[in-house]
Amino acid sequence: MLIATAVPVERDAVAAGLAPAHGGTEARLDVVAVGVGPALAAARTASALTAAALRDTPYGLVVSAGIAGGFQPGAPVGSLVVADEVVAADLGAETADGFLPVTELGFGTVRHRPPPELVRRAAEATGARTGAVLTVSTVTGTAARAAALRERHPTALAEAMEGFGVAEAAVAQGVPVLEIRAISNPVGPRDRGAWRVPDALAALTEGFGKLAPVLEGWNRHDR
């Protein structure tokens, strides 16, 4: 299993949660920092998947994990969100009639759906909320953009920058994907004083401690 985070501090938080639960098992589980943004995350995830396949030790699951902004009041700071949809929220075109996703332009895709049974088990084990997690290339910084995103994606609970890239790499190689996020701040006007990054990292560590048995026991045919 490959767990992809954006930055080392997220990688370390995930690894800390997995260490006690994973100790003594034979399951292969790698946690890597793949970088910030969908393009770099996709490239590095694809490289890791390809390298494993060439070693004849392919990964059976990819998990995108880290901290994120939460849409209020559905995803309060410190809570966990498991994605039932991984959505590229700003992949498309601005038009006189508003934003059009690439699917409405006649090409590409803007969403991937993790295995529903895995989503259910992960949320049940961790107490996470389930909903869409949006991937953006530009983090939301205004109330107007937050409202526009919620209008286009009414089931959205969180916003991050890597999930869709990780999912694109996984799906291209036929590997299922899951995304889990700990909420560090509200989506909307940028107020660094309201961010609770340490709390979110602690929630990520605690969540992966509870999630480890689910991930290790999951069979990719249990969809």
mmCIF file of C-alpha atoms in Angstrom:
data_model
loop_
_atom_site.group_PDB
_atom_site.id
_atom_site.type_symbol
_atom_site.label_atom_id
_atom_site.label_comp_id
_atom_site.label_asym_id
_atom_site.label_seq_id
_atom_site.Cartn_x
_atom_site.Cartn_y
_atom_site.Cartn_z
ATOM 1 C CA MET A 1 0.000 0.000 0.000
ATOM 2 C CA LEU A 2 1.214 3.483 -0.874
ATOM 3 C CA ILE A 3 0.187 6.466 1.249
ATOM 4 C CA ALA A 4 0.922 9.785 -0.459
ATOM 5 C CA THR A 5 1.116 13.023 1.515
ATOM 6 C CA ALA A 6 2.105 16.453 0.247
ATOM 7 C CA VAL A 7 4.862 17.406 2.690
ATOM 8 C CA PRO A 8 7.141 15.662 5.209
ATOM 9 C CA VAL A 9 5.265 16.880 8.290
ATOM 10 C CA GLU A 10 2.107 15.140 7.023
ATOM 11 C CA ARG A 11 4.116 12.027 6.159
ATOM 12 C CA ASP A 12 5.510 11.940 9.688
ATOM 13 C CA ALA A 13 2.052 12.376 11.247
ATOM 14 C CA VAL A 14 0.665 9.472 9.219
ATOM 15 C CA ALA A 15 3.676 7.268 9.968
ATOM 16 C CA ALA A 16 3.364 7.992 13.687
ATOM 17 C CA GLY A 17 -0.216 6.786 13.664
ATOM 18 C CA LEU A 18 0.599 3.647 11.717
ATOM 19 C CA ALA A 19 3.685 2.626 13.683
ATOM 20 C CA PRO A 20 2.048 0.988 16.737
ATOM 21 C CA ALA A 21 -0.763 -0.625 14.755
ATOM 22 C CA HIS A 22 1.474 -1.770 11.919
ATOM 23 C CA GLY A 23 4.279 -3.184 14.028
ATOM 24 C CA GLY A 24 4.813 -6.887 13.546
ATOM 25 C CA THR A 25 2.641 -7.230 10.444
ATOM 26 C CA GLU A 26 3.973 -8.384 7.111
ATOM 27 C CA ALA A 27 1.892 -6.039 4.988
ATOM 28 C CA ARG A 28 3.937 -3.665 2.871
ATOM 29 C CA LEU A 29 3.051 -0.071 3.629
ATOM 30 C CA ASP A 30 5.023 2.924 2.347
ATOM 31 C CA VAL A 31 4.353 6.545 3.336
ATOM 32 C CA VAL A 32 5.887 9.143 1.020
ATOM 33 C CA ALA A 33 5.747 12.917 0.561
ATOM 34 C CA VAL A 34 4.939 13.511 -3.103
ATOM 35 C CA GLY A 35 4.900 17.316 -3.144
ATOM 36 C CA VAL A 36 2.366 20.119 -3.262
ATOM 37 C CA GLY A 37 -0.182 20.441 -6.058
ATOM 38 C CA PRO A 38 -1.921 17.960 -8.359
ATOM 39 C CA ALA A 39 0.760 17.861 -11.078
ATOM 40 C CA LEU A 40 3.718 17.036 -8.837
ATOM 41 C CA ALA A 41 1.613 14.657 -6.742
ATOM 42 C CA ALA A 42 0.519 12.803 -9.869
ATOM 43 C CA ALA A 43 4.052 12.582 -11.266
ATOM 44 C CA ARG A 44 5.637 11.283 -8.075
ATOM 45 C CA THR A 45 2.793 8.899 -7.317
ATOM 46 C CA ALA A 46 3.045 7.505 -10.843
ATOM 47 C CA SER A 47 6.811 7.061 -10.430
ATOM 48 C CA ALA A 48 6.337 5.167 -7.161
ATOM 49 C CA LEU A 49 3.662 2.942 -8.668
ATOM 50 C CA THR A 50 5.756 2.212 -11.741
ATOM 51 C CA ALA A 51 8.853 1.412 -9.694
ATOM 52 C CA ALA A 52 6.877 -1.023 -7.534
ATOM 53 C CA ALA A 53 5.356 -2.703 -10.576
ATOM 54 C CA LEU A 54 8.795 -3.116 -12.174
ATOM 55 C CA ARG A 55 10.014 -4.795 -8.976
ATOM 56 C CA ASP A 56 7.042 -7.147 -9.302
ATOM 57 C CA THR A 57 5.731 -5.856 -5.962
ATOM 58 C CA PRO A 58 2.812 -3.683 -7.103
ATOM 59 C CA TYR A 59 0.745 -1.680 -4.648
ATOM 60 C CA GLY A 60 -2.839 -2.803 -4.132
ATOM 61 C CA LEU A 61 -4.119 0.537 -2.837
ATOM 62 C CA VAL A 62 -3.094 4.203 -2.904
ATOM 63 C CA VAL A 63 -4.181 6.602 -0.157
ATOM 64 C CA SER A 64 -3.937 10.377 -0.477
ATOM 65 C CA ALA A 65 -3.640 11.821 3.026
ATOM 66 C CA GLY A 66 -2.934 15.099 4.747
ATOM 67 C CA ILE A 67 -4.493 18.226 6.158
ATOM 68 C CA ALA A 68 -7.074 20.362 4.375
ATOM 69 C CA GLY A 69 -9.481 23.241 4.584
ATOM 70 C CA GLY A 70 -12.985 22.322 5.684
ATOM 71 C CA PHE A 71 -16.282 23.680 4.414
ATOM 72 C CA GLN A 72 -18.264 24.938 7.381
ATOM 73 C CA PRO A 73 -20.227 23.769 9.256
ATOM 74 C CA GLY A 74 -19.944 20.289 7.770
ATOM 75 C CA ALA A 75 -16.253 19.750 8.463
ATOM 76 C CA PRO A 76 -15.119 21.592 11.603
ATOM 77 C CA VAL A 77 -11.469 22.167 12.413
ATOM 78 C CA GLY A 78 -9.926 19.032 13.922
ATOM 79 C CA SER A 79 -12.357 16.634 12.251
ATOM 80 C CA LEU A 80 -11.541 13.941 9.689
ATOM 81 C CA VAL A 81 -13.041 13.614 6.217
ATOM 82 C CA VAL A 82 -12.988 10.521 4.005
ATOM 83 C CA ALA A 83 -13.685 11.279 0.357
ATOM 84 C CA ASP A 84 -16.520 9.498 -1.366
ATOM 85 C CA GLU A 85 -15.548 11.545 -4.424
ATOM 86 C CA VAL A 86 -12.168 13.019 -5.348
ATOM 87 C CA VAL A 87 -12.959 16.058 -7.495
ATOM 88 C CA ALA A 88 -10.815 18.382 -9.616
ATOM 89 C CA ALA A 89 -12.736 21.530 -8.745
ATOM 90 C CA ASP A 90 -10.972 24.020 -11.026
ATOM 91 C CA LEU A 91 -10.119 21.857 -14.058
ATOM 92 C CA GLY A 92 -12.082 23.451 -16.861
ATOM 93 C CA ALA A 93 -12.795 26.834 -18.402
ATOM 94 C CA GLU A 94 -14.258 30.144 -17.313
ATOM 95 C CA THR A 95 -16.975 31.299 -19.688
ATOM 96 C CA ALA A 96 -19.451 34.151 -19.903
ATOM 97 C CA ASP A 97 -21.995 31.756 -18.407
ATOM 98 C CA GLY A 98 -19.730 30.652 -15.573
ATOM 99 C CA PHE A 99 -17.284 27.819 -14.951
ATOM 100 C CA LEU A 100 -17.430 24.688 -17.115
ATOM 101 C CA PRO A 101 -15.599 21.511 -16.057
ATOM 102 C CA VAL A 102 -13.642 19.681 -18.755
ATOM 103 C CA THR A 103 -16.314 17.005 -18.906
ATOM 104 C CA GLU A 104 -18.805 19.561 -20.197
ATOM 105 C CA LEU A 105 -16.219 20.709 -22.721
ATOM 106 C CA GLY A 106 -16.210 17.183 -24.117
ATOM 107 C CA PHE A 107 -13.009 15.665 -22.769
ATOM 108 C CA GLY A 108 -11.278 14.457 -19.621
ATOM 109 C CA THR A 109 -12.688 13.650 -16.219
ATOM 110 C CA VAL A 110 -13.028 15.670 -13.044
ATOM 111 C CA ARG A 111 -13.876 13.037 -10.454
ATOM 112 C CA HIS A 112 -12.834 9.653 -9.158
ATOM 113 C CA ARG A 113 -14.863 7.562 -6.739
ATOM 114 C CA PRO A 114 -13.038 5.458 -4.139
ATOM 115 C CA PRO A 115 -14.431 1.977 -3.419
ATOM 116 C CA PRO A 116 -17.660 2.607 -1.464
ATOM 117 C CA GLU A 117 -17.126 -0.270 0.961
ATOM 118 C CA LEU A 118 -13.648 0.972 1.820
ATOM 119 C CA VAL A 119 -15.004 4.494 2.330
ATOM 120 C CA ARG A 120 -17.655 3.124 4.662
ATOM 121 C CA ARG A 121 -15.196 1.071 6.697
ATOM 122 C CA ALA A 122 -12.682 3.899 6.928
ATOM 123 C CA ALA A 123 -15.282 6.397 8.110
ATOM 124 C CA GLU A 124 -16.729 3.957 10.607
ATOM 125 C CA ALA A 125 -13.313 3.151 12.084
ATOM 126 C CA THR A 126 -12.170 6.750 12.416
ATOM 127 C CA GLY A 127 -15.427 8.595 13.048
ATOM 128 C CA ALA A 128 -14.801 10.625 9.906
ATOM 129 C CA ARG A 129 -17.405 12.444 7.897
ATOM 130 C CA THR A 130 -17.819 11.395 4.252
ATOM 131 C CA GLY A 131 -18.260 13.725 1.302
ATOM 132 C CA ALA A 132 -16.478 15.116 -1.710
ATOM 133 C CA VAL A 133 -12.918 16.349 -1.269
ATOM 134 C CA LEU A 134 -12.057 19.023 -3.808
ATOM 135 C CA THR A 135 -8.622 19.326 -5.373
ATOM 136 C CA VAL A 136 -7.642 22.876 -6.323
ATOM 137 C CA SER A 137 -4.505 24.444 -7.754
ATOM 138 C CA THR A 138 -5.228 27.736 -5.974
ATOM 139 C CA VAL A 139 -6.323 27.586 -2.350
ATOM 140 C CA THR A 140 -9.566 29.429 -1.625
ATOM 141 C CA GLY A 141 -9.040 32.778 0.080
ATOM 142 C CA THR A 142 -12.407 34.530 -0.104
ATOM 143 C CA ALA A 143 -15.942 33.916 1.050
ATOM 144 C CA ALA A 144 -17.181 34.414 -2.512
ATOM 145 C CA ARG A 145 -15.008 31.624 -3.918
ATOM 146 C CA ALA A 146 -15.932 29.323 -1.047
ATOM 147 C CA ALA A 147 -19.609 29.932 -1.779
ATOM 148 C CA ALA A 148 -19.098 29.355 -5.506
ATOM 149 C CA LEU A 149 -17.357 26.039 -4.859
ATOM 150 C CA ARG A 150 -20.109 24.897 -2.528
ATOM 151 C CA GLU A 151 -22.729 25.869 -5.091
ATOM 152 C CA ARG A 152 -20.975 23.776 -7.761
ATOM 153 C CA HIS A 153 -20.166 20.936 -5.364
ATOM 154 C CA PRO A 154 -22.904 20.768 -2.708
ATOM 155 C CA THR A 155 -21.525 17.571 -1.118
ATOM 156 C CA ALA A 156 -18.016 19.014 -0.680
ATOM 157 C CA LEU A 157 -16.576 18.838 2.817
ATOM 158 C CA ALA A 158 -12.913 19.660 2.241
ATOM 159 C CA GLU A 159 -10.465 21.350 -0.102
ATOM 160 C CA ALA A 160 -6.856 20.266 -0.667
ATOM 161 C CA MET A 161 -4.295 20.304 -3.481
ATOM 162 C CA GLU A 162 -3.156 16.741 -4.227
ATOM 163 C CA GLY A 163 -5.961 14.180 -4.121
ATOM 164 C CA PHE A 164 -7.021 14.315 -7.751
ATOM 165 C CA GLY A 165 -3.427 14.091 -8.966
ATOM 166 C CA VAL A 166 -2.793 11.059 -6.777
ATOM 167 C CA ALA A 167 -6.047 9.509 -7.983
ATOM 168 C CA GLU A 168 -5.220 10.108 -11.651
ATOM 169 C CA ALA A 169 -1.901 8.282 -11.238
ATOM 170 C CA ALA A 170 -3.502 5.389 -9.367
ATOM 171 C CA VAL A 171 -6.444 4.948 -11.721
ATOM 172 C CA ALA A 172 -4.150 5.052 -14.767
ATOM 173 C CA GLN A 173 -2.434 1.947 -13.391
ATOM 174 C CA GLY A 174 -5.605 0.219 -12.277
ATOM 175 C CA VAL A 175 -5.031 0.758 -8.550
ATOM 176 C CA PRO A 176 -7.896 1.798 -6.242
ATOM 177 C CA VAL A 177 -7.548 5.086 -4.385
ATOM 178 C CA LEU A 178 -8.772 6.523 -1.085
ATOM 179 C CA GLU A 179 -8.449 10.064 0.264
ATOM 180 C CA ILE A 180 -8.542 11.067 3.933
ATOM 181 C CA ARG A 181 -8.051 14.582 5.294
ATOM 182 C CA ALA A 182 -7.784 16.222 8.694
ATOM 183 C CA ILE A 183 -9.240 19.726 8.808
ATOM 184 C CA SER A 184 -6.827 22.490 9.813
ATOM 185 C CA ASN A 185 -8.814 25.594 8.843
ATOM 186 C CA PRO A 186 -12.131 26.758 7.416
ATOM 187 C CA VAL A 187 -12.392 27.220 3.648
ATOM 188 C CA GLY A 188 -12.862 30.937 2.974
ATOM 189 C CA PRO A 189 -11.071 34.170 3.845
ATOM 190 C CA ARG A 190 -7.429 33.494 4.696
ATOM 191 C CA ASP A 191 -6.916 33.976 8.418
ATOM 192 C CA ARG A 192 -3.692 32.290 9.485
ATOM 193 C CA GLY A 193 -4.555 32.994 13.084
ATOM 194 C CA ALA A 194 -7.531 30.638 12.779
ATOM 195 C CA TRP A 195 -5.467 27.749 11.418
ATOM 196 C CA ARG A 196 -4.938 24.791 13.744
ATOM 197 C CA VAL A 197 -2.272 22.815 11.905
ATOM 198 C CA PRO A 198 -0.892 21.000 14.995
ATOM 199 C CA ASP A 199 -4.426 19.930 15.942
ATOM 200 C CA ALA A 200 -5.056 18.657 12.415
ATOM 201 C CA LEU A 201 -1.784 16.733 12.366
ATOM 202 C CA ALA A 202 -2.663 15.177 15.717
ATOM 203 C CA ALA A 203 -6.058 14.171 14.318
ATOM 204 C CA LEU A 204 -4.312 12.651 11.295
ATOM 205 C CA THR A 205 -2.036 10.596 13.546
ATOM 206 C CA GLU A 206 -4.940 9.404 15.679
ATOM 207 C CA GLY A 207 -7.026 8.641 12.618
ATOM 208 C CA PHE A 208 -4.381 6.483 10.979
ATOM 209 C CA GLY A 209 -3.905 4.567 14.203
ATOM 210 C CA LYS A 210 -7.561 3.544 13.914
ATOM 211 C CA LEU A 211 -7.450 3.182 10.131
ATOM 212 C CA ALA A 212 -4.494 0.791 9.920
ATOM 213 C CA PRO A 213 -6.485 -2.434 10.513
ATOM 214 C CA VAL A 214 -9.035 -1.391 7.897
ATOM 215 C CA LEU A 215 -6.376 -0.684 5.287
ATOM 216 C CA GLU A 216 -4.406 -3.840 5.981
ATOM 217 C CA GLY A 217 -7.508 -6.019 6.023
ATOM 218 C CA TRP A 218 -9.161 -4.589 2.957
ATOM 219 C CA ASN A 219 -9.357 -6.723 -0.176
ATOM 220 C CA ARG A 220 -9.450 -4.719 -3.401
ATOM 221 C CA HIS A 221 -12.242 -6.979 -4.647
ATOM 222 C CA ASP A 222 -14.468 -5.778 -1.761
ATOM 223 C CA ARG A 223 -15.864 -2.877 -3.741
#
